[in-house]
Coordinates of C-alpha atoms (C1' of nucleotides) in Angstrom, one line a residue:
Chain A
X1 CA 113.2 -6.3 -95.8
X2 CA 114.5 -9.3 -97.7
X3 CA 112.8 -11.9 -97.9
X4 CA 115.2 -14.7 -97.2
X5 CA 112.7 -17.8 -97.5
X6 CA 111.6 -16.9 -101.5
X7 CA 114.3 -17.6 -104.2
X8 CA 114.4 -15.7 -107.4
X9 CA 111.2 -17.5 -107.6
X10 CA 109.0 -14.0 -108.7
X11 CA 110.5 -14.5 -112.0
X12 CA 108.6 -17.5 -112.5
X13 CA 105.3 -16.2 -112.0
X14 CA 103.3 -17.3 -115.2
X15 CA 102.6 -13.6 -116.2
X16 CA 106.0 -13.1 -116.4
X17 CA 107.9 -13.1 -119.5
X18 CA 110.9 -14.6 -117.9
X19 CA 108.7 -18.1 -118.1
X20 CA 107.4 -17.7 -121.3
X21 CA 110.7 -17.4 -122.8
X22 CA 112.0 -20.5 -120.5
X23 CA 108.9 -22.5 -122.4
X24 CA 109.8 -21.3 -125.7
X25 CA 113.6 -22.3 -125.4
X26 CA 114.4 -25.6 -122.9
X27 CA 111.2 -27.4 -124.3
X28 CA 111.4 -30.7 -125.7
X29 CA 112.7 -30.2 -129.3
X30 CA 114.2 -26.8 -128.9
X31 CA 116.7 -28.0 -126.3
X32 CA 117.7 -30.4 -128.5
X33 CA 117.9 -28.2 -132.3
X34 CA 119.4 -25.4 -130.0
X35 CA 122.1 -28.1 -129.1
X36 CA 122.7 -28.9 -132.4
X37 CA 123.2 -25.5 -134.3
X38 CA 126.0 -24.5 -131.3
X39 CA 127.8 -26.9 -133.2
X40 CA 127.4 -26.1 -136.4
X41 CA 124.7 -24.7 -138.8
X42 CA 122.5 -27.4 -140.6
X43 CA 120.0 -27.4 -143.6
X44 CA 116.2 -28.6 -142.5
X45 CA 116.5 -31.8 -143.9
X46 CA 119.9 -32.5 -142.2
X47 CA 118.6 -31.2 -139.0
X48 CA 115.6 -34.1 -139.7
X49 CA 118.1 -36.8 -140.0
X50 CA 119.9 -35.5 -137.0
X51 CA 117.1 -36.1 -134.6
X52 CA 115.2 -38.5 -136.8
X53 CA 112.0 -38.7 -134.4
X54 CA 111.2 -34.9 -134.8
X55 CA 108.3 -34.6 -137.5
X56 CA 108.7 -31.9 -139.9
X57 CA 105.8 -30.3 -138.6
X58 CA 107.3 -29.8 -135.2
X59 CA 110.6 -29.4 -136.7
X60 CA 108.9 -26.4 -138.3
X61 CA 107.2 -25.1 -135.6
X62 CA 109.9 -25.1 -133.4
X63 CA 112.8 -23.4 -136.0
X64 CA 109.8 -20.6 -136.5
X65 CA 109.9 -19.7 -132.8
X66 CA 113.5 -20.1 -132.3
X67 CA 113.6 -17.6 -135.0
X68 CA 111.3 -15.4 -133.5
X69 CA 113.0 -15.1 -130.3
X70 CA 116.3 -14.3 -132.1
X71 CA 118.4 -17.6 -131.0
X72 CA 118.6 -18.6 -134.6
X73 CA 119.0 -17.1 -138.3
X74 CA 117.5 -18.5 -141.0
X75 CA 119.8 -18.1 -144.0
X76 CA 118.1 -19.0 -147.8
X77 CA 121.0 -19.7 -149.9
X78 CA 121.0 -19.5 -153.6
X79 CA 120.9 -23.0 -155.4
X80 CA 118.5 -24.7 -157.2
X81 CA 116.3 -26.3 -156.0
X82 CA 115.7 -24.1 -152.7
X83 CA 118.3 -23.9 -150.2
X84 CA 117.7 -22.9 -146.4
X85 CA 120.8 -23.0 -143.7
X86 CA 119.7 -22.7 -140.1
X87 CA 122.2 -20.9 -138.1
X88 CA 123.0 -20.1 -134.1
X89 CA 122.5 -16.8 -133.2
X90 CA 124.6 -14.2 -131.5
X91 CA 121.8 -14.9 -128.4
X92 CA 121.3 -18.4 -129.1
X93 CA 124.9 -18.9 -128.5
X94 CA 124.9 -17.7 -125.0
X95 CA 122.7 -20.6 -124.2
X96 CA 125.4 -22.9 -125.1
X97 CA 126.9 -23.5 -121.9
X98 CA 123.9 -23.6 -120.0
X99 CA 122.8 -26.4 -122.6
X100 CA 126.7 -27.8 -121.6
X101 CA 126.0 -27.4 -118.0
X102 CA 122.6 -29.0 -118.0
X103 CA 123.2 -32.2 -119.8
X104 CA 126.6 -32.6 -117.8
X105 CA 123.9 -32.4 -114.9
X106 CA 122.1 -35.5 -116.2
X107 CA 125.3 -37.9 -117.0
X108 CA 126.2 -37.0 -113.0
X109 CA 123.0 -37.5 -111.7
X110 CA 121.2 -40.1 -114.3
X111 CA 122.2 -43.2 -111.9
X112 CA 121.0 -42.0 -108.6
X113 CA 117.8 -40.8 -110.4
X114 CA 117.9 -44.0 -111.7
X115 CA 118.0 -45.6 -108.3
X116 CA 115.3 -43.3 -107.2
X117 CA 113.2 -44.5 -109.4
X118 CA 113.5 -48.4 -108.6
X119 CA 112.8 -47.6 -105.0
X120 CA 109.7 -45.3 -106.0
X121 CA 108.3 -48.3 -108.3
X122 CA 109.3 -50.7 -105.6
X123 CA 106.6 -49.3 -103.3
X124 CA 103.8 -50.6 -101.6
Chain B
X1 CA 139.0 -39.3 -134.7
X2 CA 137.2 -36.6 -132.8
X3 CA 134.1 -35.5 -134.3
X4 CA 134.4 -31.2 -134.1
X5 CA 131.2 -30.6 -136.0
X6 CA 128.9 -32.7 -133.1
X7 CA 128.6 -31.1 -130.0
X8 CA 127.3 -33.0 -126.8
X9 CA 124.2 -33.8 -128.9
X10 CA 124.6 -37.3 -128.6
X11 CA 123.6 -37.2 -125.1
X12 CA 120.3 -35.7 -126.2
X13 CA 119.4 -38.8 -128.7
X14 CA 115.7 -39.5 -128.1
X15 CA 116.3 -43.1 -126.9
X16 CA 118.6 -41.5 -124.4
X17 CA 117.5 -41.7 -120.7
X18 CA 119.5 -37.8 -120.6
X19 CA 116.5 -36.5 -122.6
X20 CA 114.0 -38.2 -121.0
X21 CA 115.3 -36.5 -117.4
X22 CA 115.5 -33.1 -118.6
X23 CA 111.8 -33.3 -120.0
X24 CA 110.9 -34.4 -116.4
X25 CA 112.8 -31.7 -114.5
X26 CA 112.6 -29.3 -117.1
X27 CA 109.3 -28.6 -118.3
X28 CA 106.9 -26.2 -117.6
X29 CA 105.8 -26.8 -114.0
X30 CA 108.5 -28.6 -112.5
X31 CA 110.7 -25.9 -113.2
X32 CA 108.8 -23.9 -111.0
X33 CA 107.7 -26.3 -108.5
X34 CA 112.1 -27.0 -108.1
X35 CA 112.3 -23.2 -107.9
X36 CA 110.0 -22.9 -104.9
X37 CA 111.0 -26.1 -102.9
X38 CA 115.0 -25.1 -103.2
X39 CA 114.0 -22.1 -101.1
X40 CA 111.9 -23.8 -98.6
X41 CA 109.9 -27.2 -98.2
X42 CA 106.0 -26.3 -98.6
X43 CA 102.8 -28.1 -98.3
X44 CA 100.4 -29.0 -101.1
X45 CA 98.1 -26.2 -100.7
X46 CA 100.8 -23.5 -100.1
X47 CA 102.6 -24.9 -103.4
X48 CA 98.7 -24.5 -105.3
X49 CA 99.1 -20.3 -103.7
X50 CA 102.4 -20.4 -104.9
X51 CA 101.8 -20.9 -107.8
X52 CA 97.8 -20.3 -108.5
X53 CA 97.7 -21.0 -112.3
X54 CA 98.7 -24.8 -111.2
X55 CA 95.7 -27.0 -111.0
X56 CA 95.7 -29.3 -108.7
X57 CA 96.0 -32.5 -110.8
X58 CA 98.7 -30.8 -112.6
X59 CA 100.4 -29.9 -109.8
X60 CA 99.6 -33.8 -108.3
X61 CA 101.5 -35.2 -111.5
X62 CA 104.1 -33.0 -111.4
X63 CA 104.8 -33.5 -107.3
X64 CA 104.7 -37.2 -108.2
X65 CA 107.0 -37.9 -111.2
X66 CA 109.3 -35.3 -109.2
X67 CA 109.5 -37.3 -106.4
X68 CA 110.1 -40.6 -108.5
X69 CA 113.1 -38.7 -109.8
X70 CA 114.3 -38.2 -106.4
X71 CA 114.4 -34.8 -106.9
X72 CA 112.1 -33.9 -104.2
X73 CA 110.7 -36.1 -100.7
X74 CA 106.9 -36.5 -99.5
X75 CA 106.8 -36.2 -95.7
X76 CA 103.7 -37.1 -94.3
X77 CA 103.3 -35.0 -90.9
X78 CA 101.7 -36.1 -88.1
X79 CA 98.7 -34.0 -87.9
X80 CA 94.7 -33.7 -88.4
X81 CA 93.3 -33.3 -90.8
X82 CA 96.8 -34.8 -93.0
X83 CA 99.5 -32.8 -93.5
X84 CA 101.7 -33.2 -96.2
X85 CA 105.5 -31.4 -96.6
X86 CA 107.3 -32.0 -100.0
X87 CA 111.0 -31.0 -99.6
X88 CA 113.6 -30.6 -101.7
X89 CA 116.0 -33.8 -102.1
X90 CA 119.8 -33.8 -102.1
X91 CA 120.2 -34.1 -105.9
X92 CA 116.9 -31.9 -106.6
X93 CA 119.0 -29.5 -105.0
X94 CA 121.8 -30.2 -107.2
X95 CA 119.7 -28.3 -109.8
X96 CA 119.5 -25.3 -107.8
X97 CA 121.8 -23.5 -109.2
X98 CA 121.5 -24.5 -112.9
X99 CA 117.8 -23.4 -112.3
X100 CA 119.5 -19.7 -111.0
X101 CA 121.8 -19.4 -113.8
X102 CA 118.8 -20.3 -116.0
X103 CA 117.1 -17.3 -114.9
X104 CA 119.8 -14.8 -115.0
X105 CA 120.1 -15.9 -118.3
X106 CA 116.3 -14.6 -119.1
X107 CA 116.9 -11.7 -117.1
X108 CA 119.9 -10.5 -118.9
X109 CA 118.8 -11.5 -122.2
X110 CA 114.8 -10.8 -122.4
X111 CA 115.1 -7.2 -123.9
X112 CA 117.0 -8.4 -126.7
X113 CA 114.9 -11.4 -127.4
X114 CA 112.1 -8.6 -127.4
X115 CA 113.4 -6.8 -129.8
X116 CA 113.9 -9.8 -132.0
X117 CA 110.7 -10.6 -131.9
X118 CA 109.3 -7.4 -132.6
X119 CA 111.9 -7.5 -136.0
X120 CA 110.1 -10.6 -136.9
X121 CA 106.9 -9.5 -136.0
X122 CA 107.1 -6.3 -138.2
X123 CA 108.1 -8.6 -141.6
X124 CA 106.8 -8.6 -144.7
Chain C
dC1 C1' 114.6 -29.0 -151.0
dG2 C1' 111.8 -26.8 -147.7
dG3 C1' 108.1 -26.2 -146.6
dT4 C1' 102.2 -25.6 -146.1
dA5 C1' 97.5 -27.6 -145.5
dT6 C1' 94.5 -31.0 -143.9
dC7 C1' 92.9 -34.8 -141.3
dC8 C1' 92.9 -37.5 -137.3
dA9 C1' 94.4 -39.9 -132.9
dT10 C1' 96.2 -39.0 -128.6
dT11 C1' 97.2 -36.3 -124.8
dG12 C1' 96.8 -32.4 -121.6
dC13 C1' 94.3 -29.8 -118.7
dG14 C1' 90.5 -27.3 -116.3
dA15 C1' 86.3 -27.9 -113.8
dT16 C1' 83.7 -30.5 -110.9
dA17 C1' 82.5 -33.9 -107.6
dC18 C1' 83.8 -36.9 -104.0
dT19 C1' 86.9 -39.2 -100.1
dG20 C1' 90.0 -40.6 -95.9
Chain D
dC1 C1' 94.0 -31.0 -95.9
dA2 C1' 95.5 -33.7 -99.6
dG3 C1' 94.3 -35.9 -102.7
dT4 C1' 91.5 -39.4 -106.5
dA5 C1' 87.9 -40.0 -110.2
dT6 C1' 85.5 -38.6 -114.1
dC7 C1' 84.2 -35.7 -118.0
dG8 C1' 84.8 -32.8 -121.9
dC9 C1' 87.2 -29.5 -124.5
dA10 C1' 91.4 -27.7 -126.6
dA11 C1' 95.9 -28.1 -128.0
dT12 C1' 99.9 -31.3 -129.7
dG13 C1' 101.8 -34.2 -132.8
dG14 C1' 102.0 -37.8 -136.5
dA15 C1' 100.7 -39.2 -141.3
dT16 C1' 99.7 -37.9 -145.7
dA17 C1' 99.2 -35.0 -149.7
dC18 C1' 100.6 -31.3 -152.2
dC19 C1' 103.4 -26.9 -153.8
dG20 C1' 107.1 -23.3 -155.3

DNA sequence: CGGTATCCATTGCGATACTG
DNA sequence: CAGTATCGCAATGGATACCG
């Protein structure tokens, strides 16, 4: 009845929302703003300086989905001129050690992938 | 001395090679191509019906810079027409269980990401 | 300060055709 | 079967200018 030679792999499927929400959270510059909010919450412009290649564009895009999905809360303080704290959410939190877990994964395997890929480029 | 307010985030510094494995292992397809080879080793084709919103080039680049990684091996079978089996690799399988956990994560947490996005959806 | 709007270059990706 | 090659569109992402 089980079928013992397909993982959890259903989840996956691209209609399914489990995928969409993988997308929308390990991607490129949300892995990254994710990581830095479970540390502490930052302003926009201190989260630009913090990963100085992200453009404020994509910096924007990427806090608005976060949002959306509930892993962060954007706070408007008041001050003059305008104010805006961007904080780790009670869901974005739960991430955390995942985020831990995976980029302990890459300082363990980052030299044999590293030799992996001098063999691969080595070729023919 | 010891920096409390900076998580791990270091290791996720553009220049760093960390990042630059996690968008390669991570992203959308190789995700699910890892997924599917951790529970068996499959053949181009059966990979493409595994997954049938893949096109083929995607799925070409994907099998490639996977298997540069190390993460998974290209056996050529002897057979005719050619037969190709990609398998998973030892560290490719490494990620196995991160790639689990990162599901149960969605599972447990997609309703209330649902919710949140319905909140936001609903403002102003 | 924290954005939005616009333009533009680059990339990604599907569809199609062809090959060993 | 397992790709490679080429084309063309659509989406991404940077640079710049402007606004509350």
């Amino acid at each position: 009845m089980n079928d013992t030679t397909s993982p959890s792999s259903d989840l996956l499927q691209v209609d399914a929302p489990h995928r969409e929400l993988l997308d929308q959270v390990l991607d490129k510059w949300s892995l990254h703003v994710l990581d830095e909010l479970c540390g502490r919450p930052l302003r926009f412009n201190e989260l630009r300086r913090t990963i100085p290649t992200i453009g404020q564009k994509s910096l924007t895009t990427t806090l608005r989905r976060l949002e959306r999905n509930g892993m962060i809360e954007r706070v408007v303080l008041q001050a003059r001129p305008v104010a805006v704290e961007y904080r780790i959410a009670a869901v974005g939190n739960t991430l955390n050690e995942l985020i831990d877990a995976l980029l302990r994964w890459t300082t363990d395997n980052l030299p044999e992938v590293e030799r992996a890929r001098e063999r691969f480029d080595a070729e023919d």
